[in-house]
PDB file of C-alpha atoms in Angstrom:
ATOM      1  CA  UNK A 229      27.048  32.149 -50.404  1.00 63.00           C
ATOM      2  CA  UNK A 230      25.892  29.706 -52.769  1.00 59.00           C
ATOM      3  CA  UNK A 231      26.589  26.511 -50.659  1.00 63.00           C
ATOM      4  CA  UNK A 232      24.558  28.326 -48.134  1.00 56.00           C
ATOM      5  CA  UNK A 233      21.592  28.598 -50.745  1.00 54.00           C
ATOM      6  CA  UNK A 234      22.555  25.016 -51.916  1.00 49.00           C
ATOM      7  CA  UNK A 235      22.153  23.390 -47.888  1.00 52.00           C
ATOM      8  CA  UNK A 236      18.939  25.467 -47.431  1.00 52.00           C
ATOM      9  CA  UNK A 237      17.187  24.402 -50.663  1.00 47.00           C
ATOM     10  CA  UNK A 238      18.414  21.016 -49.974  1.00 52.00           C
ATOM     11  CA  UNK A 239      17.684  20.942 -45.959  1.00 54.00           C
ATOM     12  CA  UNK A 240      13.991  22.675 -47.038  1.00 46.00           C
ATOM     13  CA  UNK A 241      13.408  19.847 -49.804  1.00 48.00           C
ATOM     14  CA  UNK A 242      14.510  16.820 -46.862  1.00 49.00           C
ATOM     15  CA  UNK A 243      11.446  18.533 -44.686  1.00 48.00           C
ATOM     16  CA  UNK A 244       8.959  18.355 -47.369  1.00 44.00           C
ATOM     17  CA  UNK A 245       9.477  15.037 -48.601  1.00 44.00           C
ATOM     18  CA  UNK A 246       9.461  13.839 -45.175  1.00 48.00           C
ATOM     19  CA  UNK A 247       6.541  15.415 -44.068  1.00 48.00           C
ATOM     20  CA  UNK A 248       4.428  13.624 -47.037  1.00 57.00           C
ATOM     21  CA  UNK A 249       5.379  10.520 -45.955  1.00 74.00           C
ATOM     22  CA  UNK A 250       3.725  11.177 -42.425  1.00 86.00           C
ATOM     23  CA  UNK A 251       0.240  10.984 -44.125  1.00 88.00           C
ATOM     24  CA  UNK A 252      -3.011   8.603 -43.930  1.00 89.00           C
ATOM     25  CA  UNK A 253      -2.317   5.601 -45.572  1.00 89.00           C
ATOM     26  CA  UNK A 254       1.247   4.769 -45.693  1.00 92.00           C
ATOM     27  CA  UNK A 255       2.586   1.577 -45.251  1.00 94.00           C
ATOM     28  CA  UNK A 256       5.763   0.883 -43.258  1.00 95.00           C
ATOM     29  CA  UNK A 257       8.500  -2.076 -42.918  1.00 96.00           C
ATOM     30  CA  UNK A 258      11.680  -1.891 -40.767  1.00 96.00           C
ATOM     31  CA  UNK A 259      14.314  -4.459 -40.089  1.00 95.00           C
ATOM     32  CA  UNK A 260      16.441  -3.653 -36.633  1.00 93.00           C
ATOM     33  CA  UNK A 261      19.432  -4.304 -34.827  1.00 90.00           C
ATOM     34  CA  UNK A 262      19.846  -3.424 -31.134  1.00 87.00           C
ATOM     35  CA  UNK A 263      22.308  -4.637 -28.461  1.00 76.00           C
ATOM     36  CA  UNK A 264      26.158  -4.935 -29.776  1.00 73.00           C
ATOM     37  CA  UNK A 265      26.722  -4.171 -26.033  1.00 63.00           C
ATOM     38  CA  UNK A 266      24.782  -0.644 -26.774  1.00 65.00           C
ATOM     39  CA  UNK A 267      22.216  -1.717 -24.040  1.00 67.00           C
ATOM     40  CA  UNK A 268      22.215  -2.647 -20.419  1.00 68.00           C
ATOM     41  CA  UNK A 269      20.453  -5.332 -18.777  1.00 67.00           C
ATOM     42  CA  UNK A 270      21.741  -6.879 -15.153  1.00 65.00           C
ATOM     43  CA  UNK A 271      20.858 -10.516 -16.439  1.00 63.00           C
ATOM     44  CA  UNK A 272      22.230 -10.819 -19.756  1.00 63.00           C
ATOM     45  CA  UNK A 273      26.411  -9.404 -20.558  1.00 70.00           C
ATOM     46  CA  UNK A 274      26.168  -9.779 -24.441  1.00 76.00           C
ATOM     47  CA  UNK A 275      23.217  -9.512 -26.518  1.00 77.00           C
ATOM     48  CA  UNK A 276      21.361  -8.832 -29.950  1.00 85.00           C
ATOM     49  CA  UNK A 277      18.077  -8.626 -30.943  1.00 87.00           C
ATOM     50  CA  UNK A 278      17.378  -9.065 -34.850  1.00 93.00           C
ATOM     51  CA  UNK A 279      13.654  -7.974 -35.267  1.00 94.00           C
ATOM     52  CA  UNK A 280      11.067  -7.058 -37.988  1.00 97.00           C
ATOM     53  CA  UNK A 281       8.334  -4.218 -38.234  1.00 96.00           C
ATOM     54  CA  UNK A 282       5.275  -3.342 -40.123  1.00 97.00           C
ATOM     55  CA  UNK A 283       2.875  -0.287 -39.669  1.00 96.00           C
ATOM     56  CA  UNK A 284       0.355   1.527 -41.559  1.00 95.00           C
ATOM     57  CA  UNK A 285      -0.679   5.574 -40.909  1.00 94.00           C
ATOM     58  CA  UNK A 286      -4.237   5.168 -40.010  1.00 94.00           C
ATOM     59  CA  UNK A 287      -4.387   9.242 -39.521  1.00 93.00           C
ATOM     60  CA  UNK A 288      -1.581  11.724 -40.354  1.00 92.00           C
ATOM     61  CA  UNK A 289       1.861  11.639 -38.004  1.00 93.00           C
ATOM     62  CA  UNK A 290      -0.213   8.135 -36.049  1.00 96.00           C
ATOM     63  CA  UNK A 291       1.142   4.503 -36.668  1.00 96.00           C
ATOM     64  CA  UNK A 292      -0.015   0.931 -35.392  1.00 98.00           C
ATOM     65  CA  UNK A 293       3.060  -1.214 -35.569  1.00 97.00           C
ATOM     66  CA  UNK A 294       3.270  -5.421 -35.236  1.00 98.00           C
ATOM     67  CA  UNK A 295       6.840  -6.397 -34.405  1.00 96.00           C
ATOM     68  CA  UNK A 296       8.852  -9.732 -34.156  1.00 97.00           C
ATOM     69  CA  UNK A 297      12.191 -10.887 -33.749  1.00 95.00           C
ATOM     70  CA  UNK A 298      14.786 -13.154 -31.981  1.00 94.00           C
ATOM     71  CA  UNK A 299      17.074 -12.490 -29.271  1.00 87.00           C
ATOM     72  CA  UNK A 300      20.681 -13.881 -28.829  1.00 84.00           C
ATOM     73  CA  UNK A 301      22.098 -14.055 -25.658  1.00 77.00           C
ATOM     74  CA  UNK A 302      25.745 -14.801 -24.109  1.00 76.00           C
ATOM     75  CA  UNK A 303      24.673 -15.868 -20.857  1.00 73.00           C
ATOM     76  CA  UNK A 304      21.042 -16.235 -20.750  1.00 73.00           C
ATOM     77  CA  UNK A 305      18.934 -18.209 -22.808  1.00 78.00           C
ATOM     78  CA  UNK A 306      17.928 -17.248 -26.620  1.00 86.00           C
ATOM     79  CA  UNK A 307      14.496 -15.791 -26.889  1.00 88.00           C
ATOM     80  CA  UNK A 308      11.621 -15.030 -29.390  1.00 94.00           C
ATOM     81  CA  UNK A 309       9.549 -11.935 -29.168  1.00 95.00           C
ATOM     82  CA  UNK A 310       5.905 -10.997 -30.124  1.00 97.00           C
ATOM     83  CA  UNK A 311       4.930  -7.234 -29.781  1.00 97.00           C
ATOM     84  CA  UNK A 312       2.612  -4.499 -31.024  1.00 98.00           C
ATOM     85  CA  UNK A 313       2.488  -0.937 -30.302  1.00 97.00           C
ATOM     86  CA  UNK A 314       1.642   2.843 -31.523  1.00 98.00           C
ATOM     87  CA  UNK A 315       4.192   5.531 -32.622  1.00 97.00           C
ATOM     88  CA  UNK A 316       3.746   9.130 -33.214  1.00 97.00           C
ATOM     89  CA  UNK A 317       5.879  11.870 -35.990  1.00 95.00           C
ATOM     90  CA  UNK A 318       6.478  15.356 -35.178  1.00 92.00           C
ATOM     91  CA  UNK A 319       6.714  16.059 -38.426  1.00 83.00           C
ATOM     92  CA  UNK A 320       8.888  19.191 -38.186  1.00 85.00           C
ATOM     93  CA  UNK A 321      11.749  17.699 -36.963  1.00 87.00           C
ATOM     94  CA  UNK A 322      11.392  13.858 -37.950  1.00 89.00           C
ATOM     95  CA  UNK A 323      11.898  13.298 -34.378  1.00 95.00           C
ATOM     96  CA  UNK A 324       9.307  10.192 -33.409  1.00 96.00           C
ATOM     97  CA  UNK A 325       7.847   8.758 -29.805  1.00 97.00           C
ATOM     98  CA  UNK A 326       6.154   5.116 -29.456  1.00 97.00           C
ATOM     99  CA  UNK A 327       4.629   2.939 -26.794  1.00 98.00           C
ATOM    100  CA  UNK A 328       4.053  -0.717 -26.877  1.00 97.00           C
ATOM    101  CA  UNK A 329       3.425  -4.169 -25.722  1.00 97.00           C
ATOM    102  CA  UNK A 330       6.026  -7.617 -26.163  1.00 95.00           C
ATOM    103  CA  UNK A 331       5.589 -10.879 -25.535  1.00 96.00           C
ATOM    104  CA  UNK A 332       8.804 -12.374 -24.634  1.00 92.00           C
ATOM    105  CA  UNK A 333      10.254 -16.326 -24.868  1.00 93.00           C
ATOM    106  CA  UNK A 334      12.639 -18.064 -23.872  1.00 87.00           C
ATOM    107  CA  UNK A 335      13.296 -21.944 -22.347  1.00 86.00           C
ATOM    108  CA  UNK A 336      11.713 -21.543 -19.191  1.00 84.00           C
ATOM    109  CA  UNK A 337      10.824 -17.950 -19.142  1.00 84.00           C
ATOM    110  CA  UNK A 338       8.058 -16.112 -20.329  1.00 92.00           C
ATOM    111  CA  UNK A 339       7.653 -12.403 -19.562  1.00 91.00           C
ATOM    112  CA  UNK A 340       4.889  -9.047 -20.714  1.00 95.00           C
ATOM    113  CA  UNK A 341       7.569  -6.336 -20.963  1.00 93.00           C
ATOM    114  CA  UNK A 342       6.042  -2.845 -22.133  1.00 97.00           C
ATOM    115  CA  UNK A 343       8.072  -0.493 -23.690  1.00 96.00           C
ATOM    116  CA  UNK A 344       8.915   2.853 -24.475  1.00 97.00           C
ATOM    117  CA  UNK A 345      11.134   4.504 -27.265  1.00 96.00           C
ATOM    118  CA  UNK A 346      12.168   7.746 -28.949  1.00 97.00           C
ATOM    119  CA  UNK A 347      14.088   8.137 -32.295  1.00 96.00           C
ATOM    120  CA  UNK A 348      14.454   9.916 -35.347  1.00 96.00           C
ATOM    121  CA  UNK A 349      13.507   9.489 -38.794  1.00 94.00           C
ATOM    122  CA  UNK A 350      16.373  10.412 -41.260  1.00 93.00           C
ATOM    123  CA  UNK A 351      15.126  10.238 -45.182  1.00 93.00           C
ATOM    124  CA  UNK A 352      18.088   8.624 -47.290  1.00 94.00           C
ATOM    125  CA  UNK A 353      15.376   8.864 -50.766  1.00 92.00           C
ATOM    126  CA  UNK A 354      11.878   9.553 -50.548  1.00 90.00           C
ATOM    127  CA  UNK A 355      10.764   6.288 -49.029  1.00 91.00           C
ATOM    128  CA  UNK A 356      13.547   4.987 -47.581  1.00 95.00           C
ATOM    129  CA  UNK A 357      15.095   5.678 -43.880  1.00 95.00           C
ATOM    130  CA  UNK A 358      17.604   4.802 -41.256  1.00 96.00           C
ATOM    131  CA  UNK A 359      16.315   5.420 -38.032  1.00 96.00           C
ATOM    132  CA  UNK A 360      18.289   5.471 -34.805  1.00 96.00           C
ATOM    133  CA  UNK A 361      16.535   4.682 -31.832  1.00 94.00           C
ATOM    134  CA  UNK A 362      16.435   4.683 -27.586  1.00 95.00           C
ATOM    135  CA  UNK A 363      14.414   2.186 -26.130  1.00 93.00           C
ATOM    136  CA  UNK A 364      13.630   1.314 -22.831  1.00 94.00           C
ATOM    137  CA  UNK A 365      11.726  -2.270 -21.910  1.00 91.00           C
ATOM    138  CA  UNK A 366      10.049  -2.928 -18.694  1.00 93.00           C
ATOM    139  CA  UNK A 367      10.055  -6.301 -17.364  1.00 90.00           C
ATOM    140  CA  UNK A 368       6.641  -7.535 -15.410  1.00 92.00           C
ATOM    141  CA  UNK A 369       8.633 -10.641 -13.958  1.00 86.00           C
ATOM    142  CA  UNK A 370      11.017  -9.270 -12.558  1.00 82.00           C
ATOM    143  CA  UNK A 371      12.109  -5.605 -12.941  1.00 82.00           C
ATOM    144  CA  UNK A 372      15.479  -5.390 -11.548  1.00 81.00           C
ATOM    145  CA  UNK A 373      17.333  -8.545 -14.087  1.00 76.00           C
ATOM    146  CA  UNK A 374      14.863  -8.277 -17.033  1.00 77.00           C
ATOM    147  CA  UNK A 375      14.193  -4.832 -17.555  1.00 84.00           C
ATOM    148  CA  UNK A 376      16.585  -3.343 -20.455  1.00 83.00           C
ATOM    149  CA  UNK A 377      17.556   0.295 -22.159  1.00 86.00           C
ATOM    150  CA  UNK A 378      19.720   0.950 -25.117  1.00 87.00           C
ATOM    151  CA  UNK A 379      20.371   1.592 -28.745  1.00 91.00           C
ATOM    152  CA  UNK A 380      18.648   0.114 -31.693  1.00 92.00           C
ATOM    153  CA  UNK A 381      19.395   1.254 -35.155  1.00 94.00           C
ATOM    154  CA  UNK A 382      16.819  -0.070 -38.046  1.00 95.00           C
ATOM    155  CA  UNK A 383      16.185   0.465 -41.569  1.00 96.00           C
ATOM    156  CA  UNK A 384      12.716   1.420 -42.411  1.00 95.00           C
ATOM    157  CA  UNK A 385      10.416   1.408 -46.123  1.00 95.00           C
ATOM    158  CA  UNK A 386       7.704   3.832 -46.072  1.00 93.00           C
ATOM    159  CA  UNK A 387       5.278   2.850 -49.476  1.00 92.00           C
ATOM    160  CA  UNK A 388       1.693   4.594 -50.373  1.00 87.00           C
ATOM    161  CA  UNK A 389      -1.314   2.288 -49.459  1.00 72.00           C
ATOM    162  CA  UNK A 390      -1.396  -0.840 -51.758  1.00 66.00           C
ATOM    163  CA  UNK A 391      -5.195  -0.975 -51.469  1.00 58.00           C
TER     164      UNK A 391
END
């Protein structure tokens, strides 16, 4: 009975420190790691994409993110990406959905890929995460080779406005 009390005080405290940290204001910094042949795209057999985030809250559970990173590829050409997007918390469950822009390039290729992801926010202190993700990018030049899905896994700082 009391490890029952214990998990539901301690699964009850998890919600409410992650729900404050959904609010106006926050700032936000991830570092990510997808690929690790946890994706699929026709063009490339082996890849990894290292990449870097930053967001702020501009209203509860809402986030504007600016991303960048570099691509490493076994069989197609290394790349550099540009991107920006939005992301919304359900802040009951942590759960999170986000939409967004990148600028991809690489010798001889240039491509607009928008994307889509879902993932989940999981607290390991009050400010700082892991957050598994599913991702799917949709390549404007050409859909079939370029397009991608997978994993990415990231570690994420959330920080109370430094203004």
């Amino acid at each position: 009975m009391k490890k029952k009390i214990f998990m539901l005080l301690f699964g009850l405290m998890t919600v409410v420190a992650a729900n404050a940290q959904f609010e106006q204001g926050k700032l936000y910094a991830n570092a990510g790691l997808s690929g690790l042949d946890l994706n699929y795209n026709a063009n490339a057999k082996w890849n990894m994409d290292i990449s870097a985030k930053v967001g702020y809250m501009f209203m509860d559970s809402w986030m504007v993110l600016a991303e960048g990173g570099w691509g490493i590829h076994q069989k197609a050409p290394n790349n550099c990406f540009l991107g920006a997007g939005m992301r919304y918390h359900i802040e009951q469950n942590g759960l999170y959905l986000g939409a967004g822009l990148r600028y991809k390039h690489a010798e001889d290729y240039d491509d607009l890929l928008p994307n889509v992801n879902v993932g989940y926010t999981f607290f390991l202190s009050r400010t700082v995460t892991i957050e598994p993700e599913l991702y799917y990018n949709l390549s404007t030049k050409d859909t079939k080779d370029f397009s991608d899905f997978g994993f990415r896994i990231g570690f994420g700082i959330y920080l109370d406005e430094l203004f």
